[in-house]
């Protein structure tokens, strides 16, 4: 795969936090693999690592919430990317609320949406969750702020090993 690095190393996607709630449990993680995947109907795909606690909760969740962060919200990125929910209650350290069907929405995110899981696809070490947006919102005070990108988050040490 060394040759593929010439392509992948040029990418700098927006980072987002994905939260899941199911069976009385909640989890969230920082995600770099996410994008719109359909125009009509609008669909968005997020890819969760199988090694991640959020994936374990999301396997049975009917809804996921996806949150955009600005560069100034690096603290949220560090919490959701650098800590594991296996040891830390991340939600005890942030402002959050329940939205559509019990989905967990981070109140300080720049923008968010809650989507119904319409399909799951095994992609190797990650599983893709295709979401149909149901509810969404944004903070007006972050409208012009640059979004957190992969290049802004590379120094965050993952809260769990990749495998």
mmCIF file of N, CA and C in Angstrom, residues 1-98:
data_model
loop_
_atom_site.group_PDB
_atom_site.id
_atom_site.type_symbol
_atom_site.label_atom_id
_atom_site.label_comp_id
_atom_site.label_asym_id
_atom_site.label_seq_id
_atom_site.Cartn_x
_atom_site.Cartn_y
_atom_site.Cartn_z
ATOM 1 N N UNK A 1 0.812 -1.206 0.000
ATOM 2 C CA UNK A 1 0.000 0.000 0.000
ATOM 3 C C UNK A 1 0.851 1.262 0.000
ATOM 4 N N UNK A 2 2.160 1.143 0.017
ATOM 5 C CA UNK A 2 3.016 2.325 0.062
ATOM 6 C C UNK A 2 2.718 3.265 -1.098
ATOM 7 N N UNK A 3 2.442 2.734 -2.279
ATOM 8 C CA UNK A 3 2.136 3.577 -3.423
ATOM 9 C C UNK A 3 0.867 4.379 -3.238
ATOM 10 N N UNK A 4 -0.087 3.834 -2.529
ATOM 11 C CA UNK A 4 -1.356 4.516 -2.292
ATOM 12 C C UNK A 4 -1.176 5.734 -1.387
ATOM 13 N N UNK A 5 -0.103 5.745 -0.587
ATOM 14 C CA UNK A 5 0.164 6.888 0.287
ATOM 15 C C UNK A 5 0.304 8.187 -0.503
ATOM 16 N N UNK A 6 0.789 8.117 -1.733
ATOM 17 C CA UNK A 6 0.930 9.321 -2.554
ATOM 18 C C UNK A 6 -0.423 9.981 -2.791
ATOM 19 N N UNK A 7 -1.478 9.214 -2.757
ATOM 20 C CA UNK A 7 -2.834 9.743 -2.900
ATOM 21 C C UNK A 7 -3.398 10.127 -1.530
ATOM 22 N N UNK A 8 -3.395 9.181 -0.609
ATOM 23 C CA UNK A 8 -4.029 9.372 0.695
ATOM 24 C C UNK A 8 -3.384 10.508 1.487
ATOM 25 N N UNK A 9 -2.072 10.639 1.410
ATOM 26 C CA UNK A 9 -1.382 11.678 2.174
ATOM 27 C C UNK A 9 -1.750 13.093 1.730
ATOM 28 N N UNK A 10 -2.385 13.241 0.580
ATOM 29 C CA UNK A 10 -2.795 14.560 0.093
ATOM 30 C C UNK A 10 -4.184 14.955 0.582
ATOM 31 N N UNK A 11 -4.902 14.020 1.151
ATOM 32 C CA UNK A 11 -6.254 14.300 1.624
ATOM 33 C C UNK A 11 -6.206 15.028 2.965
ATOM 34 N N UNK A 12 -7.157 15.909 3.175
ATOM 35 C CA UNK A 12 -7.266 16.637 4.439
ATOM 36 C C UNK A 12 -8.746 16.831 4.770
ATOM 37 N N UNK A 13 -9.437 15.728 5.074
ATOM 38 C CA UNK A 13 -10.891 15.822 5.287
ATOM 39 C C UNK A 13 -11.260 16.550 6.575
ATOM 40 N N UNK A 14 -12.515 17.032 6.595
ATOM 41 C CA UNK A 14 -13.070 17.579 7.825
ATOM 42 C C UNK A 14 -13.187 16.447 8.829
ATOM 43 N N UNK A 15 -12.933 16.761 10.080
ATOM 44 C CA UNK A 15 -13.112 15.806 11.161
ATOM 45 C C UNK A 15 -14.495 16.054 11.771
ATOM 46 N N UNK A 16 -15.081 15.016 12.322
ATOM 47 C CA UNK A 16 -16.364 15.185 13.000
ATOM 48 C C UNK A 16 -16.401 14.252 14.206
ATOM 49 N N UNK A 17 -17.314 14.530 15.092
ATOM 50 C CA UNK A 17 -17.566 13.647 16.225
ATOM 51 C C UNK A 17 -18.877 12.943 15.939
ATOM 52 N N UNK A 18 -18.868 11.619 16.045
ATOM 53 C CA UNK A 18 -20.076 10.817 15.882
ATOM 54 C C UNK A 18 -20.463 10.285 17.252
ATOM 55 N N UNK A 19 -21.742 10.437 17.598
ATOM 56 C CA UNK A 19 -22.240 9.893 18.857
ATOM 57 C C UNK A 19 -23.326 8.869 18.568
ATOM 58 N N UNK A 20 -23.386 7.884 19.453
ATOM 59 C CA UNK A 20 -24.369 6.803 19.336
ATOM 60 C C UNK A 20 -24.969 6.540 20.708
ATOM 61 N N UNK A 21 -26.236 6.150 20.714
ATOM 62 C CA UNK A 21 -26.904 5.754 21.951
ATOM 63 C C UNK A 21 -27.789 4.551 21.648
ATOM 64 N N UNK A 22 -27.677 3.520 22.481
ATOM 65 C CA UNK A 22 -28.508 2.320 22.320
ATOM 66 C C UNK A 22 -28.501 1.543 23.624
ATOM 67 N N UNK A 23 -29.627 0.973 23.953
ATOM 68 C CA UNK A 23 -29.752 0.091 25.117
ATOM 69 C C UNK A 23 -29.225 0.737 26.394
ATOM 70 N N UNK A 24 -29.498 2.040 26.572
ATOM 71 C CA UNK A 24 -29.082 2.737 27.779
ATOM 72 C C UNK A 24 -27.618 3.119 27.820
ATOM 73 N N UNK A 25 -26.903 2.907 26.741
ATOM 74 C CA UNK A 25 -25.482 3.222 26.671
ATOM 75 C C UNK A 25 -25.276 4.330 25.652
ATOM 76 N N UNK A 26 -24.237 5.131 25.836
ATOM 77 C CA UNK A 26 -23.904 6.156 24.844
ATOM 78 C C UNK A 26 -22.389 6.185 24.655
ATOM 79 N N UNK A 27 -21.983 6.604 23.455
ATOM 80 C CA UNK A 27 -20.564 6.651 23.122
ATOM 81 C C UNK A 27 -20.363 7.700 22.043
ATOM 82 N N UNK A 28 -19.121 8.118 21.874
ATOM 83 C CA UNK A 28 -18.801 9.077 20.826
ATOM 84 C C UNK A 28 -17.330 9.031 20.512
ATOM 85 N N UNK A 29 -17.003 9.336 19.254
ATOM 86 C CA UNK A 29 -15.600 9.316 18.837
ATOM 87 C C UNK A 29 -15.354 10.333 17.730
ATOM 88 N N UNK A 30 -14.083 10.686 17.583
ATOM 89 C CA UNK A 30 -13.638 11.565 16.513
ATOM 90 C C UNK A 30 -13.479 10.732 15.250
ATOM 91 N N UNK A 31 -14.016 11.222 14.136
ATOM 92 C CA UNK A 31 -14.046 10.464 12.889
ATOM 93 C C UNK A 31 -13.454 11.301 11.757
ATOM 94 N N UNK A 32 -12.588 10.674 10.985
ATOM 95 C CA UNK A 32 -12.013 11.336 9.818
ATOM 96 C C UNK A 32 -12.536 10.804 8.507
ATOM 97 N N UNK A 33 -13.265 9.692 8.552
ATOM 98 C CA UNK A 33 -13.829 9.091 7.345
ATOM 99 C C UNK A 33 -15.326 9.370 7.334
ATOM 100 N N UNK A 34 -15.748 10.413 6.621
ATOM 101 C CA UNK A 34 -17.156 10.776 6.562
ATOM 102 C C UNK A 34 -17.396 11.690 5.364
ATOM 103 N N UNK A 35 -18.554 11.526 4.718
ATOM 104 C CA UNK A 35 -18.888 12.421 3.607
ATOM 105 C C UNK A 35 -20.329 12.201 3.159
ATOM 106 N N UNK A 36 -20.864 13.194 2.453
ATOM 107 C CA UNK A 36 -22.155 13.033 1.817
ATOM 108 C C UNK A 36 -22.005 11.958 0.755
ATOM 109 N N UNK A 37 -22.985 11.071 0.649
ATOM 110 C CA UNK A 37 -22.879 9.969 -0.317
ATOM 111 C C UNK A 37 -24.067 9.889 -1.259
ATOM 112 N N UNK A 38 -25.043 10.795 -1.122
ATOM 113 C CA UNK A 38 -26.187 10.844 -2.037
ATOM 114 C C UNK A 38 -26.781 12.243 -1.995
ATOM 115 N N UNK A 39 -27.246 12.702 -3.164
ATOM 116 C CA UNK A 39 -27.895 14.005 -3.243
ATOM 117 C C UNK A 39 -29.400 13.866 -3.030
ATOM 118 N N UNK A 40 -30.010 12.880 -3.702
ATOM 119 C CA UNK A 40 -31.455 12.669 -3.595
ATOM 120 C C UNK A 40 -31.738 11.190 -3.436
ATOM 121 N N UNK A 41 -32.103 10.713 -2.299
ATOM 122 C CA UNK A 41 -32.279 11.490 -1.080
ATOM 123 C C UNK A 41 -30.920 11.843 -0.474
ATOM 124 N N UNK A 42 -30.904 12.888 0.336
ATOM 125 C CA UNK A 42 -29.657 13.264 1.009
ATOM 126 C C UNK A 42 -29.258 12.130 1.938
ATOM 127 N N UNK A 43 -28.040 11.682 1.782
ATOM 128 C CA UNK A 43 -27.488 10.634 2.653
ATOM 129 C C UNK A 43 -26.052 11.010 2.987
ATOM 130 N N UNK A 44 -25.613 10.588 4.152
ATOM 131 C CA UNK A 44 -24.266 10.883 4.634
ATOM 132 C C UNK A 44 -23.706 9.600 5.225
ATOM 133 N N UNK A 45 -22.439 9.317 4.954
ATOM 134 C CA UNK A 45 -21.814 8.097 5.463
ATOM 135 C C UNK A 45 -20.705 8.437 6.453
ATOM 136 N N UNK A 46 -20.680 7.715 7.560
ATOM 137 C CA UNK A 46 -19.595 7.809 8.537
ATOM 138 C C UNK A 46 -19.026 6.412 8.724
ATOM 139 N N UNK A 47 -17.729 6.347 8.895
ATOM 140 C CA UNK A 47 -17.033 5.064 9.038
ATOM 141 C C UNK A 47 -16.452 4.991 10.435
ATOM 142 N N UNK A 48 -16.840 3.960 11.179
ATOM 143 C CA UNK A 48 -16.391 3.769 12.557
ATOM 144 C C UNK A 48 -15.465 2.572 12.647
ATOM 145 N N UNK A 49 -14.382 2.751 13.376
ATOM 146 C CA UNK A 49 -13.417 1.673 13.588
ATOM 147 C C UNK A 49 -14.046 0.560 14.417
ATOM 148 N N UNK A 50 -13.827 -0.666 14.000
ATOM 149 C CA UNK A 50 -14.337 -1.819 14.753
ATOM 150 C C UNK A 50 -13.693 -1.925 16.129
ATOM 151 N N UNK A 51 -12.534 -1.299 16.311
ATOM 152 C CA UNK A 51 -11.845 -1.337 17.604
ATOM 153 C C UNK A 51 -12.424 -0.331 18.590
ATOM 154 N N UNK A 52 -13.315 0.529 18.130
ATOM 155 C CA UNK A 52 -13.802 1.642 18.914
ATOM 156 C C UNK A 52 -15.086 1.281 19.669
ATOM 157 N N UNK A 53 -15.191 1.764 20.883
ATOM 158 C CA UNK A 53 -16.395 1.548 21.683
ATOM 159 C C UNK A 53 -17.624 2.144 21.000
ATOM 160 N N UNK A 54 -17.460 3.253 20.317
ATOM 161 C CA UNK A 54 -18.595 3.867 19.628
ATOM 162 C C UNK A 54 -19.177 2.915 18.595
ATOM 163 N N UNK A 55 -18.318 2.185 17.907
ATOM 164 C CA UNK A 55 -18.808 1.190 16.946
ATOM 165 C C UNK A 55 -19.664 0.137 17.652
ATOM 166 N N UNK A 56 -19.208 -0.324 18.815
ATOM 167 C CA UNK A 56 -19.952 -1.356 19.532
ATOM 168 C C UNK A 56 -21.350 -0.869 19.918
ATOM 169 N N UNK A 57 -21.474 0.392 20.301
ATOM 170 C CA UNK A 57 -22.791 0.945 20.631
ATOM 171 C C UNK A 57 -23.588 1.179 19.346
ATOM 172 N N UNK A 58 -22.928 1.680 18.308
ATOM 173 C CA UNK A 58 -23.608 2.015 17.048
ATOM 174 C C UNK A 58 -24.160 0.790 16.324
ATOM 175 N N UNK A 59 -23.584 -0.388 16.581
ATOM 176 C CA UNK A 59 -24.068 -1.601 15.900
ATOM 177 C C UNK A 59 -25.557 -1.814 16.094
ATOM 178 N N UNK A 60 -26.093 -1.405 17.262
ATOM 179 C CA UNK A 60 -27.515 -1.611 17.533
ATOM 180 C C UNK A 60 -28.305 -0.310 17.577
ATOM 181 N N UNK A 61 -27.654 0.813 17.326
ATOM 182 C CA UNK A 61 -28.344 2.108 17.341
ATOM 183 C C UNK A 61 -29.138 2.297 16.061
ATOM 184 N N UNK A 62 -30.290 2.908 16.167
ATOM 185 C CA UNK A 62 -31.076 3.219 14.971
ATOM 186 C C UNK A 62 -30.779 4.626 14.471
ATOM 187 N N UNK A 63 -30.165 5.447 15.328
ATOM 188 C CA UNK A 63 -29.809 6.821 14.993
ATOM 189 C C UNK A 63 -28.376 7.098 15.398
ATOM 190 N N UNK A 64 -27.689 7.926 14.629
ATOM 191 C CA UNK A 64 -26.377 8.444 15.009
ATOM 192 C C UNK A 64 -26.425 9.951 14.849
ATOM 193 N N UNK A 65 -25.624 10.657 15.630
ATOM 194 C CA UNK A 65 -25.500 12.109 15.471
ATOM 195 C C UNK A 65 -24.081 12.409 14.996
ATOM 196 N N UNK A 66 -23.991 13.327 14.043
ATOM 197 C CA UNK A 66 -22.705 13.725 13.457
ATOM 198 C C UNK A 66 -22.527 15.213 13.741
ATOM 199 N N UNK A 67 -21.349 15.560 14.268
ATOM 200 C CA UNK A 67 -21.079 16.927 14.710
ATOM 201 C C UNK A 67 -19.837 17.478 14.026
ATOM 202 N N UNK A 68 -19.932 18.682 13.494
ATOM 203 C CA UNK A 68 -18.767 19.376 12.957
ATOM 204 C C UNK A 68 -18.167 20.248 14.051
ATOM 205 N N UNK A 69 -16.846 20.311 14.063
ATOM 206 C CA UNK A 69 -16.126 21.143 15.019
ATOM 207 C C UNK A 69 -15.319 22.187 14.257
ATOM 208 N N UNK A 70 -15.089 23.329 14.898
ATOM 209 C CA UNK A 70 -14.189 24.318 14.316
ATOM 210 C C UNK A 70 -12.781 24.063 14.851
ATOM 211 N N UNK A 71 -11.818 24.711 14.252
ATOM 212 C CA UNK A 71 -10.430 24.568 14.724
ATOM 213 C C UNK A 71 -10.294 25.015 16.180
ATOM 214 N N UNK A 72 -11.114 25.981 16.582
ATOM 215 C CA UNK A 72 -11.054 26.465 17.967
ATOM 216 C C UNK A 72 -11.625 25.448 18.961
ATOM 217 N N UNK A 73 -12.271 24.405 18.475
ATOM 218 C CA UNK A 73 -12.866 23.396 19.353
ATOM 219 C C UNK A 73 -11.983 22.153 19.470
ATOM 220 N N UNK A 74 -10.705 22.373 19.432
ATOM 221 C CA UNK A 74 -9.761 21.258 19.512
ATOM 222 C C UNK A 74 -9.942 20.457 20.810
ATOM 223 N N UNK A 75 -10.340 21.118 21.877
ATOM 224 C CA UNK A 75 -10.561 20.412 23.138
ATOM 225 C C UNK A 75 -11.600 19.307 23.000
ATOM 226 N N UNK A 76 -12.676 19.568 22.274
ATOM 227 C CA UNK A 76 -13.681 18.528 22.019
ATOM 228 C C UNK A 76 -13.080 17.401 21.188
ATOM 229 N N UNK A 77 -12.275 17.761 20.202
ATOM 230 C CA UNK A 77 -11.626 16.748 19.362
ATOM 231 C C UNK A 77 -10.686 15.882 20.191
ATOM 232 N N UNK A 78 -9.944 16.506 21.088
ATOM 233 C CA UNK A 78 -9.021 15.747 21.941
ATOM 234 C C UNK A 78 -9.781 14.802 22.870
ATOM 235 N N UNK A 79 -10.895 15.274 23.420
ATOM 236 C CA UNK A 79 -11.692 14.422 24.303
ATOM 237 C C UNK A 79 -12.248 13.223 23.536
ATOM 238 N N UNK A 80 -12.868 13.460 22.393
ATOM 239 C CA UNK A 80 -13.525 12.375 21.670
ATOM 240 C C UNK A 80 -12.567 11.559 20.810
ATOM 241 N N UNK A 81 -11.372 12.080 20.557
ATOM 242 C CA UNK A 81 -10.389 11.325 19.795
ATOM 243 C C UNK A 81 -9.269 10.749 20.633
ATOM 244 N N UNK A 82 -8.953 11.396 21.747
ATOM 245 C CA UNK A 82 -7.815 10.981 22.555
ATOM 246 C C UNK A 82 -8.170 10.191 23.800
ATOM 247 N N UNK A 83 -9.443 10.084 24.098
ATOM 248 C CA UNK A 83 -9.904 9.305 25.253
ATOM 249 C C UNK A 83 -10.771 8.157 24.735
ATOM 250 N N UNK A 84 -10.778 7.069 25.450
ATOM 251 C CA UNK A 84 -11.674 5.965 25.094
ATOM 252 C C UNK A 84 -12.817 5.897 26.087
ATOM 253 N N UNK A 85 -13.999 5.681 25.573
ATOM 254 C CA UNK A 85 -15.171 5.530 26.427
ATOM 255 C C UNK A 85 -15.122 4.277 27.279
ATOM 256 N N UNK A 86 -14.177 3.389 27.012
ATOM 257 C CA UNK A 86 -13.999 2.200 27.854
ATOM 258 C C UNK A 86 -13.490 2.591 29.241
ATOM 259 N N UNK A 87 -12.837 3.768 29.339
ATOM 260 C CA UNK A 87 -12.274 4.214 30.616
ATOM 261 C C UNK A 87 -12.806 5.566 31.081
ATOM 262 N N UNK A 88 -13.360 6.358 30.160
ATOM 263 C CA UNK A 88 -13.745 7.736 30.466
ATOM 264 C C UNK A 88 -15.185 7.997 30.052
ATOM 265 N N UNK A 89 -15.956 8.622 30.944
ATOM 266 C CA UNK A 89 -17.296 9.079 30.569
ATOM 267 C C UNK A 89 -17.131 10.455 29.932
ATOM 268 N N UNK A 90 -16.998 10.466 28.624
ATOM 269 C CA UNK A 90 -16.770 11.714 27.891
ATOM 270 C C UNK A 90 -17.935 12.679 28.079
ATOM 271 N N UNK A 91 -19.136 12.156 28.211
ATOM 272 C CA UNK A 91 -20.322 12.997 28.282
ATOM 273 C C UNK A 91 -20.445 13.719 29.626
ATOM 274 N N UNK A 92 -19.705 13.272 30.629
ATOM 275 C CA UNK A 92 -19.680 13.968 31.911
ATOM 276 C C UNK A 92 -18.877 15.263 31.798
ATOM 277 N N UNK A 93 -18.119 15.407 30.709
ATOM 278 C CA UNK A 93 -17.229 16.562 30.554
ATOM 279 C C UNK A 93 -17.684 17.549 29.480
ATOM 280 N N UNK A 94 -18.886 17.320 28.901
ATOM 281 C CA UNK A 94 -19.389 18.213 27.858
ATOM 282 C C UNK A 94 -20.870 18.504 28.081
ATOM 283 N N UNK A 95 -21.319 19.556 27.421
ATOM 284 C CA UNK A 95 -22.758 19.854 27.431
ATOM 285 C C UNK A 95 -23.395 19.081 26.292
ATOM 286 N N UNK A 96 -24.449 18.319 26.615
ATOM 287 C CA UNK A 96 -25.129 17.529 25.590
ATOM 288 C C UNK A 96 -26.613 17.440 25.933
ATOM 289 N N UNK A 97 -27.383 17.015 24.929
ATOM 290 C CA UNK A 97 -28.819 16.832 25.131
ATOM 291 C C UNK A 97 -29.293 15.695 24.234
ATOM 292 N N UNK A 98 -30.456 15.179 24.573
ATOM 293 C CA UNK A 98 -31.073 14.159 23.728
ATOM 294 C C UNK A 98 -31.937 14.843 22.686
#
